[in-house]
PDB file of C-alpha atoms in Angstrom:
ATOM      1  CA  UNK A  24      -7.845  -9.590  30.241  1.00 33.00           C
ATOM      2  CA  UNK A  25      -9.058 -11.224  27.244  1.00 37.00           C
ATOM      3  CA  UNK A  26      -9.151  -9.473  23.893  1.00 43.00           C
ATOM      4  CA  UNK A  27     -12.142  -9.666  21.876  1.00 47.00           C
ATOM      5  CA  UNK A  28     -11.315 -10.622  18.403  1.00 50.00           C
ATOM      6  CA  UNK A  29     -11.440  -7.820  15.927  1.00 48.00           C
ATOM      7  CA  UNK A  30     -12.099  -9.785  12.647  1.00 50.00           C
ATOM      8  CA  UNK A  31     -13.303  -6.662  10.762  1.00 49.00           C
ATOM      9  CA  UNK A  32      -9.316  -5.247  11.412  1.00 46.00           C
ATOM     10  CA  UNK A  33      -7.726  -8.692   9.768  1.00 48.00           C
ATOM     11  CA  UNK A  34     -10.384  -8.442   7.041  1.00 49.00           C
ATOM     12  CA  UNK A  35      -9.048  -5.355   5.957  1.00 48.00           C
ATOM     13  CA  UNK A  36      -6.218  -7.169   4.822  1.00 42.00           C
ATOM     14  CA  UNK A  37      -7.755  -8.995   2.282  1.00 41.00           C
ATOM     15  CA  UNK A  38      -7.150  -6.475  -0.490  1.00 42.00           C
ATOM     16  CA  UNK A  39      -3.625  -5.538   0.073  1.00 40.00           C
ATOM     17  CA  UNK A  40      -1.875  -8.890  -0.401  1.00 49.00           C
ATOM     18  CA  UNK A  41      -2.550 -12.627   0.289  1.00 81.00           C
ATOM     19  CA  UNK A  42      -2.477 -13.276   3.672  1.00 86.00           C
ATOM     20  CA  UNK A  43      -5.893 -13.979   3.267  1.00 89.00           C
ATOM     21  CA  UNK A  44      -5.093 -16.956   0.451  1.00 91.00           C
ATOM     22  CA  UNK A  45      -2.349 -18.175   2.808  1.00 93.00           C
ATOM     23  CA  UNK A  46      -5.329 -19.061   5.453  1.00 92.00           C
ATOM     24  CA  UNK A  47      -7.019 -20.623   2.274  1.00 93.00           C
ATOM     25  CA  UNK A  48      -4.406 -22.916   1.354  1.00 94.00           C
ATOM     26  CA  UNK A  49      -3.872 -24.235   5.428  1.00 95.00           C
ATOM     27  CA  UNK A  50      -7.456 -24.959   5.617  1.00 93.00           C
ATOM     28  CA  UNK A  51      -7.188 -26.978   2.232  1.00 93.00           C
ATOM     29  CA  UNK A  52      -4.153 -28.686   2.937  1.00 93.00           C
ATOM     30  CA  UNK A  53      -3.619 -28.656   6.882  1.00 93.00           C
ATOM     31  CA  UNK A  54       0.229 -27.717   6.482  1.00 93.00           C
ATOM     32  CA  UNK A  55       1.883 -24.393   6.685  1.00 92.00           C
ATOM     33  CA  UNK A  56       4.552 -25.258   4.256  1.00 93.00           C
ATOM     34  CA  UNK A  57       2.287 -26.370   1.294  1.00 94.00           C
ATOM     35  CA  UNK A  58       0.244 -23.289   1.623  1.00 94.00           C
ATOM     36  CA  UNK A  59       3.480 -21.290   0.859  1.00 94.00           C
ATOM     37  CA  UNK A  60       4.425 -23.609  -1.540  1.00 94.00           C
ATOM     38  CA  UNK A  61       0.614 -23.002  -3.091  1.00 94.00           C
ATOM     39  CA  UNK A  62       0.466 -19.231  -2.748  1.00 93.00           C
ATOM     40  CA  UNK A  63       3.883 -18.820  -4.055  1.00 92.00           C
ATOM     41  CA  UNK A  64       6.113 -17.331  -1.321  1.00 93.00           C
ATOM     42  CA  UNK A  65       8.392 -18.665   1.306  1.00 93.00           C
ATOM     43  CA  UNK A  66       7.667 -20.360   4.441  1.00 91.00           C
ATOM     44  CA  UNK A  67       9.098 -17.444   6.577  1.00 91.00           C
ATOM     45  CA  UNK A  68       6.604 -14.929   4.535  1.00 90.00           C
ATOM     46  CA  UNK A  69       3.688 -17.169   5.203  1.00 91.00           C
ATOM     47  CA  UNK A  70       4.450 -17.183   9.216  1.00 90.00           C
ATOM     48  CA  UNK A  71       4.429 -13.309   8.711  1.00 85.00           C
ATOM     49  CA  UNK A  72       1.312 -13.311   7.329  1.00 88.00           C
ATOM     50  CA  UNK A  73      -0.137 -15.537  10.096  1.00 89.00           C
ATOM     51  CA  UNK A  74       1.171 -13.653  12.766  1.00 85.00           C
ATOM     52  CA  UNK A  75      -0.247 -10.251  11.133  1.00 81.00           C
ATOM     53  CA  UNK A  76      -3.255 -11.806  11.064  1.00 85.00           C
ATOM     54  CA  UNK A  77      -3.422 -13.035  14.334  1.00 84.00           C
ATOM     55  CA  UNK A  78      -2.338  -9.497  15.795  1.00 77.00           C
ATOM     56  CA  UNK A  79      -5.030  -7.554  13.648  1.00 76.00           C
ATOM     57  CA  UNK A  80      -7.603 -10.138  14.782  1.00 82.00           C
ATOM     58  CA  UNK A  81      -6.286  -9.847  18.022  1.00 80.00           C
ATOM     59  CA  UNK A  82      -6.905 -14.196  18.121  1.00 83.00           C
ATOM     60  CA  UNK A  83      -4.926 -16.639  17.467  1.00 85.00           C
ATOM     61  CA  UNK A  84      -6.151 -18.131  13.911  1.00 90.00           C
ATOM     62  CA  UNK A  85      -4.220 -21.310  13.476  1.00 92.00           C
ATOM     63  CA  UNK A  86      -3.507 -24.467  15.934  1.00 88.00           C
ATOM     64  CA  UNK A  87      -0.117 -25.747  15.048  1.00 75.00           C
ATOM     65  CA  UNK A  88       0.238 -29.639  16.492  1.00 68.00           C
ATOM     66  CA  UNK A  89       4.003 -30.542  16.185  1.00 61.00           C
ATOM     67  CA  UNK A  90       5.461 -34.454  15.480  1.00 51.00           C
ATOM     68  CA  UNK A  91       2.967 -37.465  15.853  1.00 41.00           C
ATOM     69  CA  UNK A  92       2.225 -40.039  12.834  1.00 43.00           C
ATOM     70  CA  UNK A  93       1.519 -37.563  10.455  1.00 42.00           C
ATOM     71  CA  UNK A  94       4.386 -35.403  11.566  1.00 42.00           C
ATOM     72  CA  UNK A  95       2.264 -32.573  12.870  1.00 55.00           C
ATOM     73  CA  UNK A  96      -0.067 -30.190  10.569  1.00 86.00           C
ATOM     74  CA  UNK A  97      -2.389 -26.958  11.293  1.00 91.00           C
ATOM     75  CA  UNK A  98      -5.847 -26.207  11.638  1.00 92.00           C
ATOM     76  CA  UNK A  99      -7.992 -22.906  11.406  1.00 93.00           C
ATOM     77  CA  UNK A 100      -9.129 -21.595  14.416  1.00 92.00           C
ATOM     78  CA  UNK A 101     -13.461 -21.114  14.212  1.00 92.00           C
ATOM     79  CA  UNK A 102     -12.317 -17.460  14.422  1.00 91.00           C
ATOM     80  CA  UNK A 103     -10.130 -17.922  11.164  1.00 91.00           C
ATOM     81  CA  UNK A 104     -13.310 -19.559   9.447  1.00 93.00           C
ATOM     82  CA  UNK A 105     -15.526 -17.152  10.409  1.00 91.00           C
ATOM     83  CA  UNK A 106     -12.987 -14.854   8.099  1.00 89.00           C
ATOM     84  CA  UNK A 107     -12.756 -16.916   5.575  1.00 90.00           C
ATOM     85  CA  UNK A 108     -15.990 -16.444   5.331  1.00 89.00           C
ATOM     86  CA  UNK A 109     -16.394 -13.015   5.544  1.00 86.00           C
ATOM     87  CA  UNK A 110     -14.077 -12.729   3.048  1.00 84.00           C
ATOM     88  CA  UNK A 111     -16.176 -14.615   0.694  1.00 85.00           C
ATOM     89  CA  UNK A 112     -19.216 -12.788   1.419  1.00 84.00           C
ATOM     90  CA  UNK A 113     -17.304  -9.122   0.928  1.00 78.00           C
ATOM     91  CA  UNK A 114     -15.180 -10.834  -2.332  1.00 77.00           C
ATOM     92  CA  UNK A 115     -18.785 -11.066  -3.716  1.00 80.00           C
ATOM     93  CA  UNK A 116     -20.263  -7.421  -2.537  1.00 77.00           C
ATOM     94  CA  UNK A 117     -16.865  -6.044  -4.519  1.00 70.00           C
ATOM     95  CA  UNK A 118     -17.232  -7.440  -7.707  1.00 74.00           C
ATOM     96  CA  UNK A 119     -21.349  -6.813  -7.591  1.00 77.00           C
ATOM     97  CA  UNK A 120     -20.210  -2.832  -6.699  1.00 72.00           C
ATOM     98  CA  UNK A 121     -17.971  -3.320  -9.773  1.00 70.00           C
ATOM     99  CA  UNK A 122     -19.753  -4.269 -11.908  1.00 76.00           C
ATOM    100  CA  UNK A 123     -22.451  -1.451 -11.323  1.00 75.00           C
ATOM    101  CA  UNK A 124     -19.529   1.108 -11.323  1.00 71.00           C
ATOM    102  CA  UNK A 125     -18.626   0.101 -14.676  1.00 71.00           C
ATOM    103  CA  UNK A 126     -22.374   0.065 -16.254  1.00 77.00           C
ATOM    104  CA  UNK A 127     -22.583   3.533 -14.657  1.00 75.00           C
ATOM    105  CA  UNK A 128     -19.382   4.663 -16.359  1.00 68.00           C
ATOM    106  CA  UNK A 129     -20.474   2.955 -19.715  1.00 76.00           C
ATOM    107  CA  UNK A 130     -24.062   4.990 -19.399  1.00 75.00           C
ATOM    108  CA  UNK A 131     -22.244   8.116 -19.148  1.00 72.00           C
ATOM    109  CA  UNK A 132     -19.725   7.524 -21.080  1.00 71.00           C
ATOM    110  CA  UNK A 133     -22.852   6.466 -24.180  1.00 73.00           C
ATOM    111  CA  UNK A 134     -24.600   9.952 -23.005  1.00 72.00           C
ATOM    112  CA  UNK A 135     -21.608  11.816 -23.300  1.00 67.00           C
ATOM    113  CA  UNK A 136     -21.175  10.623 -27.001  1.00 68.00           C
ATOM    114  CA  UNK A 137     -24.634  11.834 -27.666  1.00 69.00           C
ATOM    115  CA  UNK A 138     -23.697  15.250 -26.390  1.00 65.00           C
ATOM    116  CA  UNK A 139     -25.882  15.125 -22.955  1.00 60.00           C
ATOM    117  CA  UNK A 140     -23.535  15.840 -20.894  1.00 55.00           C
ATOM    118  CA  UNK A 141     -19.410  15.683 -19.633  1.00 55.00           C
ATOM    119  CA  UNK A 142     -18.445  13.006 -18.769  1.00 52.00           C
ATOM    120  CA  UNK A 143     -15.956  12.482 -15.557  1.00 55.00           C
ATOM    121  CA  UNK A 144     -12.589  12.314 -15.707  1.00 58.00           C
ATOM    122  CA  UNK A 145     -11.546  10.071 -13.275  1.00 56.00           C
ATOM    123  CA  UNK A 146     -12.046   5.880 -12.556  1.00 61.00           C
ATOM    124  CA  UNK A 147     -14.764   6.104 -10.174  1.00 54.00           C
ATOM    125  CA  UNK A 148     -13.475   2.349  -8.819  1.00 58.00           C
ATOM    126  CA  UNK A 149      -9.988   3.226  -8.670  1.00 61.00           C
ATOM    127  CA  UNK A 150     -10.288   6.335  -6.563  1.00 59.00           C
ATOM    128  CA  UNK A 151     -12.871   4.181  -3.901  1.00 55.00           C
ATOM    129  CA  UNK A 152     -10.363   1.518  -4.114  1.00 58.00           C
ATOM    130  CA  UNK A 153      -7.657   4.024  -3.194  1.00 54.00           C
ATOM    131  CA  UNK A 154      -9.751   5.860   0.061  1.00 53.00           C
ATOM    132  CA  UNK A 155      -9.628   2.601   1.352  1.00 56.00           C
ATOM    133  CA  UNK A 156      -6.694   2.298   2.111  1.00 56.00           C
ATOM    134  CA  UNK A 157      -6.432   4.722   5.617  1.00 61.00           C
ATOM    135  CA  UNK A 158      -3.776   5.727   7.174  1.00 67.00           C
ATOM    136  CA  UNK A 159      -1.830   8.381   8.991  1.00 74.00           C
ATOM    137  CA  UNK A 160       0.809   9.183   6.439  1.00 83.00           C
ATOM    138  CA  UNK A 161      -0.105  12.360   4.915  1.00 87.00           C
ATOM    139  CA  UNK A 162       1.659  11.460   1.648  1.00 91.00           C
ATOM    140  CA  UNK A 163       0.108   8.523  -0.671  1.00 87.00           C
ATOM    141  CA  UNK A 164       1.482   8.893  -4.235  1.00 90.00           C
ATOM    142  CA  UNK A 165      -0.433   6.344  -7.161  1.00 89.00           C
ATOM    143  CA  UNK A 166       2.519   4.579  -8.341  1.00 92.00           C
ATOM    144  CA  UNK A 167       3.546   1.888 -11.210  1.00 94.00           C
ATOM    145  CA  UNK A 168       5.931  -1.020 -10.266  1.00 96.00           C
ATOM    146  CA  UNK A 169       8.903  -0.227 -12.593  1.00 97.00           C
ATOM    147  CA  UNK A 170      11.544  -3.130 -11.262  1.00 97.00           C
ATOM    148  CA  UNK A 171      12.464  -4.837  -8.029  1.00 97.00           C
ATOM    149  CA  UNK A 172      16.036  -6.497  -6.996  1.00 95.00           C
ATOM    150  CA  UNK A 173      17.510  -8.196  -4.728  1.00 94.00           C
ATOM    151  CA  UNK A 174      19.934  -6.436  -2.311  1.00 92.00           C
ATOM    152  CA  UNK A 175      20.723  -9.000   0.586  1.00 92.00           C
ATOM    153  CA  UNK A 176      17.688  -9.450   2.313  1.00 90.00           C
ATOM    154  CA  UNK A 177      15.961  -6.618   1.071  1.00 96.00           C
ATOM    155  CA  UNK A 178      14.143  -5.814  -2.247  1.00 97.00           C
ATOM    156  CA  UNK A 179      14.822  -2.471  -4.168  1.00 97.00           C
ATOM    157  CA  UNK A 180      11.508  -1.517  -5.503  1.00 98.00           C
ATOM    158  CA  UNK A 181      11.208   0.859  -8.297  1.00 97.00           C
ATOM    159  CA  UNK A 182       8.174   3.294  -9.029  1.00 96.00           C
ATOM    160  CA  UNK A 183       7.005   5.843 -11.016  1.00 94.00           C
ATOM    161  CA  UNK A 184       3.753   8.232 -10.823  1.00 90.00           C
ATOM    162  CA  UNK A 185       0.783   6.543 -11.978  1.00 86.00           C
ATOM    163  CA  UNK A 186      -1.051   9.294 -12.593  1.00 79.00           C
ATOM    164  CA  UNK A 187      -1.275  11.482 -16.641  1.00 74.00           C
ATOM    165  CA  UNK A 188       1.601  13.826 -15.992  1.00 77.00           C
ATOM    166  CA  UNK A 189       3.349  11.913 -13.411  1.00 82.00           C
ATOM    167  CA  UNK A 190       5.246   9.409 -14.598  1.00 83.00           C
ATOM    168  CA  UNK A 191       8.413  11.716 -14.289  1.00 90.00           C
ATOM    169  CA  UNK A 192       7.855  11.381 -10.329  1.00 93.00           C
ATOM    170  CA  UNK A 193      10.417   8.150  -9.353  1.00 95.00           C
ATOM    171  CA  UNK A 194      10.544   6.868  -6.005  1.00 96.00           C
ATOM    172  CA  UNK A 195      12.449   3.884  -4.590  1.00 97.00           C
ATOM    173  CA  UNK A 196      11.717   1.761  -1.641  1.00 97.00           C
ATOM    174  CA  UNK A 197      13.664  -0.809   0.326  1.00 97.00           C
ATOM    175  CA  UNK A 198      10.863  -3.369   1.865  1.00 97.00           C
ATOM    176  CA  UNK A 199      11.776  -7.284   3.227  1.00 95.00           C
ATOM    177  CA  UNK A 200      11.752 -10.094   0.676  1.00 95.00           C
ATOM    178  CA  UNK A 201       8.682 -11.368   2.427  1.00 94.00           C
ATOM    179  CA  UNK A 202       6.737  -8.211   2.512  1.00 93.00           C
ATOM    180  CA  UNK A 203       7.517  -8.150  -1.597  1.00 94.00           C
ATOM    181  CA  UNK A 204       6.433 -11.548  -1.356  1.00 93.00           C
ATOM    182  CA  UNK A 205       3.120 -11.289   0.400  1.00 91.00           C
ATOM    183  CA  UNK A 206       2.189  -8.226  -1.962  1.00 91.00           C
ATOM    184  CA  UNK A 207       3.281 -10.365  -4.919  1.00 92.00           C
ATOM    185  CA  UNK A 208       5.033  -7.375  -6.764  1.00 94.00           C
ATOM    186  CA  UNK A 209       6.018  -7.414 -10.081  1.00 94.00           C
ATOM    187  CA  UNK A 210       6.506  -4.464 -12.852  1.00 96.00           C
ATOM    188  CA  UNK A 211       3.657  -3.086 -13.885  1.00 94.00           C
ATOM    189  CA  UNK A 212       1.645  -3.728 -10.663  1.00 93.00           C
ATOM    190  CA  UNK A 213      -0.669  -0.379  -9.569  1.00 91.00           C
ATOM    191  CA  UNK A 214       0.015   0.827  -5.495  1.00 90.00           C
ATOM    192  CA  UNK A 215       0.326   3.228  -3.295  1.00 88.00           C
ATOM    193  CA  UNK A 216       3.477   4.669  -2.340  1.00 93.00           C
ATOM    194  CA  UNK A 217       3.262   6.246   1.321  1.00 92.00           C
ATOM    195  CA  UNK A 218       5.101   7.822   4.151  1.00 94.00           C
ATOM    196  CA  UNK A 219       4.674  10.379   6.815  1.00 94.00           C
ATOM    197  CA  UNK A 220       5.473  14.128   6.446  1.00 93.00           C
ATOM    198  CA  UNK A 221       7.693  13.243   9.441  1.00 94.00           C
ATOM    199  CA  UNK A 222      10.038  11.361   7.005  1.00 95.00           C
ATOM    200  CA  UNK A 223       9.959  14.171   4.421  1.00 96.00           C
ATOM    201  CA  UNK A 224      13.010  16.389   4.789  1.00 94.00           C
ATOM    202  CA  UNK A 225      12.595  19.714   2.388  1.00 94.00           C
ATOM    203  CA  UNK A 226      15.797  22.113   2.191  1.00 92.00           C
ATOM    204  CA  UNK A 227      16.760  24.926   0.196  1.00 92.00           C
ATOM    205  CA  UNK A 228      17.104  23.893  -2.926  1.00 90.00           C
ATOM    206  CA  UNK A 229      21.013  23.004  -3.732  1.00 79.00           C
ATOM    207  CA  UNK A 230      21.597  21.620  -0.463  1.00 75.00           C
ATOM    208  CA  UNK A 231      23.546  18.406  -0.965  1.00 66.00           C
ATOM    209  CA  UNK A 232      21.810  15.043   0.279  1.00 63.00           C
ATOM    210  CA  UNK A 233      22.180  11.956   1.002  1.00 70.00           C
ATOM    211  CA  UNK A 234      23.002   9.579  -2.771  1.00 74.00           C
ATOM    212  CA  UNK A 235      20.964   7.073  -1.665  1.00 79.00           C
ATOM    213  CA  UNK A 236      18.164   8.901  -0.611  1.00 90.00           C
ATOM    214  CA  UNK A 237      14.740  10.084  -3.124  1.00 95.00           C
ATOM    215  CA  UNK A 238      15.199  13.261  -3.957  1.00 94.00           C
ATOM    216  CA  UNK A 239      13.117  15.713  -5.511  1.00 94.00           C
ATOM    217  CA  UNK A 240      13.085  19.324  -6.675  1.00 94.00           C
ATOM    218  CA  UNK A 241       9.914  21.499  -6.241  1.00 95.00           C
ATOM    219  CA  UNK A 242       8.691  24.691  -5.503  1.00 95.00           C
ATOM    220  CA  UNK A 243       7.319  24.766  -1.872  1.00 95.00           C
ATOM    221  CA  UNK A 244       3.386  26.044  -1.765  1.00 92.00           C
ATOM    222  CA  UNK A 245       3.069  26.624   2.203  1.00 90.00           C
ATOM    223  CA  UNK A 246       5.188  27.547   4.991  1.00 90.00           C
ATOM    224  CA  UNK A 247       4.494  27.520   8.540  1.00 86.00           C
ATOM    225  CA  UNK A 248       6.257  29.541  10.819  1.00 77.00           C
ATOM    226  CA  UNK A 249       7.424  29.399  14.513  1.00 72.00           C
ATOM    227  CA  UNK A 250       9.035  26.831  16.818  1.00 75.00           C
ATOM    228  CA  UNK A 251      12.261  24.983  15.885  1.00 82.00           C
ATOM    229  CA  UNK A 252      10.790  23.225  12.719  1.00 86.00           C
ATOM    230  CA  UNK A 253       8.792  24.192  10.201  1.00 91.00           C
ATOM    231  CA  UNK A 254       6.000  22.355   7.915  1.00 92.00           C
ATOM    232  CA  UNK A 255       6.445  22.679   4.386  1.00 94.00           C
ATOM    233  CA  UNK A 256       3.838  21.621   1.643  1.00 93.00           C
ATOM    234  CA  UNK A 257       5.679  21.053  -1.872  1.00 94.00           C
ATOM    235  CA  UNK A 258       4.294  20.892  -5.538  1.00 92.00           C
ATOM    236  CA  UNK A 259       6.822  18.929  -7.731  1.00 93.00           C
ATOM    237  CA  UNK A 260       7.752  19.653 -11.654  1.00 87.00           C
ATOM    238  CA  UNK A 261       5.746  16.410 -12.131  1.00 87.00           C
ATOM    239  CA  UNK A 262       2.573  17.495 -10.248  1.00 87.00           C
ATOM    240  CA  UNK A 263       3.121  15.578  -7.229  1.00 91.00           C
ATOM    241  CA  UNK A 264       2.532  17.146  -3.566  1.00 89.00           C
ATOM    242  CA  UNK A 265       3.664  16.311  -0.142  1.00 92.00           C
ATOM    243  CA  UNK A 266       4.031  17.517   3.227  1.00 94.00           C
ATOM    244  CA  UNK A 267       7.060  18.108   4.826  1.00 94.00           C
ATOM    245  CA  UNK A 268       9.039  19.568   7.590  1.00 94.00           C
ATOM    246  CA  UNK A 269      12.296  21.970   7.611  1.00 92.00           C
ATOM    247  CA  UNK A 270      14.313  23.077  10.028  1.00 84.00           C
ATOM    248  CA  UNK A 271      13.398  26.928  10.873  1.00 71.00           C
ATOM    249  CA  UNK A 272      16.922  28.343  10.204  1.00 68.00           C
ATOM    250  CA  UNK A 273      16.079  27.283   6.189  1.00 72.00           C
ATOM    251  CA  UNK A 274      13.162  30.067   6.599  1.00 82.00           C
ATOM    252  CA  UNK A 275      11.387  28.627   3.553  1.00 88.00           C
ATOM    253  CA  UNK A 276       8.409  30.837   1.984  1.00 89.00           C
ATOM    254  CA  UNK A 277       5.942  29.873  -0.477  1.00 91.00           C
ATOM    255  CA  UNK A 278       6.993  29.750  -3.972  1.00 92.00           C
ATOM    256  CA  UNK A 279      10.859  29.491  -2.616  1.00 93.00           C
ATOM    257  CA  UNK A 280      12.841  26.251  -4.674  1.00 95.00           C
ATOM    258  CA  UNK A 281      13.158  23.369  -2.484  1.00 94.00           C
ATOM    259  CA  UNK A 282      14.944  20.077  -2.236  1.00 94.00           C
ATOM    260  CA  UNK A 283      12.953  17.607  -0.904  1.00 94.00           C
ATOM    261  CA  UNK A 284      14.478  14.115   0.656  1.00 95.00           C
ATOM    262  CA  UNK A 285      13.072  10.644   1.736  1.00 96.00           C
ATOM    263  CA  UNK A 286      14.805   7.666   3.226  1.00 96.00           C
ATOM    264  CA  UNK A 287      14.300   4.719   0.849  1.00 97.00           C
ATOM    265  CA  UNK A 288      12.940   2.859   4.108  1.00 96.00           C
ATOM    266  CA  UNK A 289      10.605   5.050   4.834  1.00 96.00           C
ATOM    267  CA  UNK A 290       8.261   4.463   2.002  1.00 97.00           C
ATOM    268  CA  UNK A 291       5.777   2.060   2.392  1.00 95.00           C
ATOM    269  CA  UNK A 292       4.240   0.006  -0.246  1.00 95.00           C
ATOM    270  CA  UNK A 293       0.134  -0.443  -0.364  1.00 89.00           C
ATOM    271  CA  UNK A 294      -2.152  -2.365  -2.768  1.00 84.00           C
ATOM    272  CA  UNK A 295      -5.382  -0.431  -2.926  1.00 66.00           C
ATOM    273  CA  UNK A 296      -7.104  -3.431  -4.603  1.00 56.00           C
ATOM    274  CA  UNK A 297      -7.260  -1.718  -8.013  1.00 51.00           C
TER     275      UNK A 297
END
């Protein structure tokens, strides 16, 4: 059975890192290789991006021809125009929103200095930018880049809380050097730390953990009971909440000082297009 290419799926891409660009750059220069060299990552990151692509698109979106004169190139698939160009037409729609959000935000902002009214307290843009992003992971954390490094073939990334009052909330992440790559992270960068309650383990508070592992103290705000496992929503010193799941035997009860612990690799990275 033939799939029917899903272009809207790929598209959604287009905000969280440059796979989009790397398509760009092939249909510019017809060679895989000089679009990585263009976009600024390596030729194994720009196949990943390709064959993301292709899988959210569910087409293929470049023809590779191998040897011959010109010792073989690529080519865009009509499917991977038709996103290019869709991508176009959305880049515009985005900044034309933008730009309305921000003369909305300067006209309250004016009426508020005239005493009219309160004005909001939050970046009406940022927060859109940030529902976009949707996903199954009960836990997404605004987060600042602090510092990435090298360890083998994965990157170390460093973050703290984005957020007024949440800066003290750290949180590390092991990703590929490709997927660090193809985000193009760097200190200072806004995104969205993530992972699912699944991956949260909260214990008793004093319960010793694994070094490399995040861990946090909190106070824990809900408590399920019954069954083998029970789930456990936690308010950190910092502000920050998450969901996440104890074993019964801890018999955690709201308000009861918790430990909670997350792998480094289970935290995904997003950029929300901020």
């Amino acid at each position: 059975m033939i799939r029917k290419a899903s272009l809207t799926a790929a598209l959604a891409e287009q905000r969280s890192d440059r796979r989009i660009e790397v398509l760009r750059r092939i249909q510019a220069s017809g060679s895989i290789s000089e679009a990585a060299r263009q976009v600024g990552i390596s030729y194994k990151a720009a196949w990943q991006a390709l064959d993301t692509l292709s899988n959210l698109a569910g087409v293929e979106l470049v023809q590779r021809s191998v040897g011959g004169r010109g010792g073989g190139g690529a080519v865009l698939t009509p499917d991977a125009l038709l996103l290019l160009e869709a991508a176009d037409a959305m880049g515009q729609a985005r900044e034309q929103l933008q730009a309305q959000l921000q003369q909305a935000q300067l006209q309250q902002a004016q009426s508020h200095a005239k005493g009219d009214a309160p004005r909001a307290g939050i970046s009406v843009a940022t927060t859109l930018a940030r529902l976009q992003v949707v996903t199954s992971m009960r836990n997404q954390w605004p987060c600042v880049v602090q510092s990435l490094h090298a360890d083998g073939p994965l990157v170390v990334v460093q973050m703290h809380g984005a957020e007024a009052g949440a800066q003290q909330f750290e949180v590390r992440s092991h990703i590929t050097n490709e997927s660090a790559q193809l985000l193009g992270l760097r200190p200072g960068l806004p995104v969205l730390a993530m992972c699912k309650a699944t991956a949260v383990t909260v214990v008793p508070a004093g319960e010793a953990g694994q070094p490399a592992a995040n861990h946090w103290q909190g106070t824990a705000t809900r408590a399920t009971r019954g069954g083998s496992v029970q789930e456990v929503a936690v308010r950190l010193a910092a502000g920050v909440q998450l969901v996440g799941f104890s074993q019964q035997a801890a018999g955690l009860r709201a308000r009861a000082r918790v430990q909670v612990v997350v792998e480094p690799s289970a935290v995904v990275i997003a950029l929300s297009g901020e």
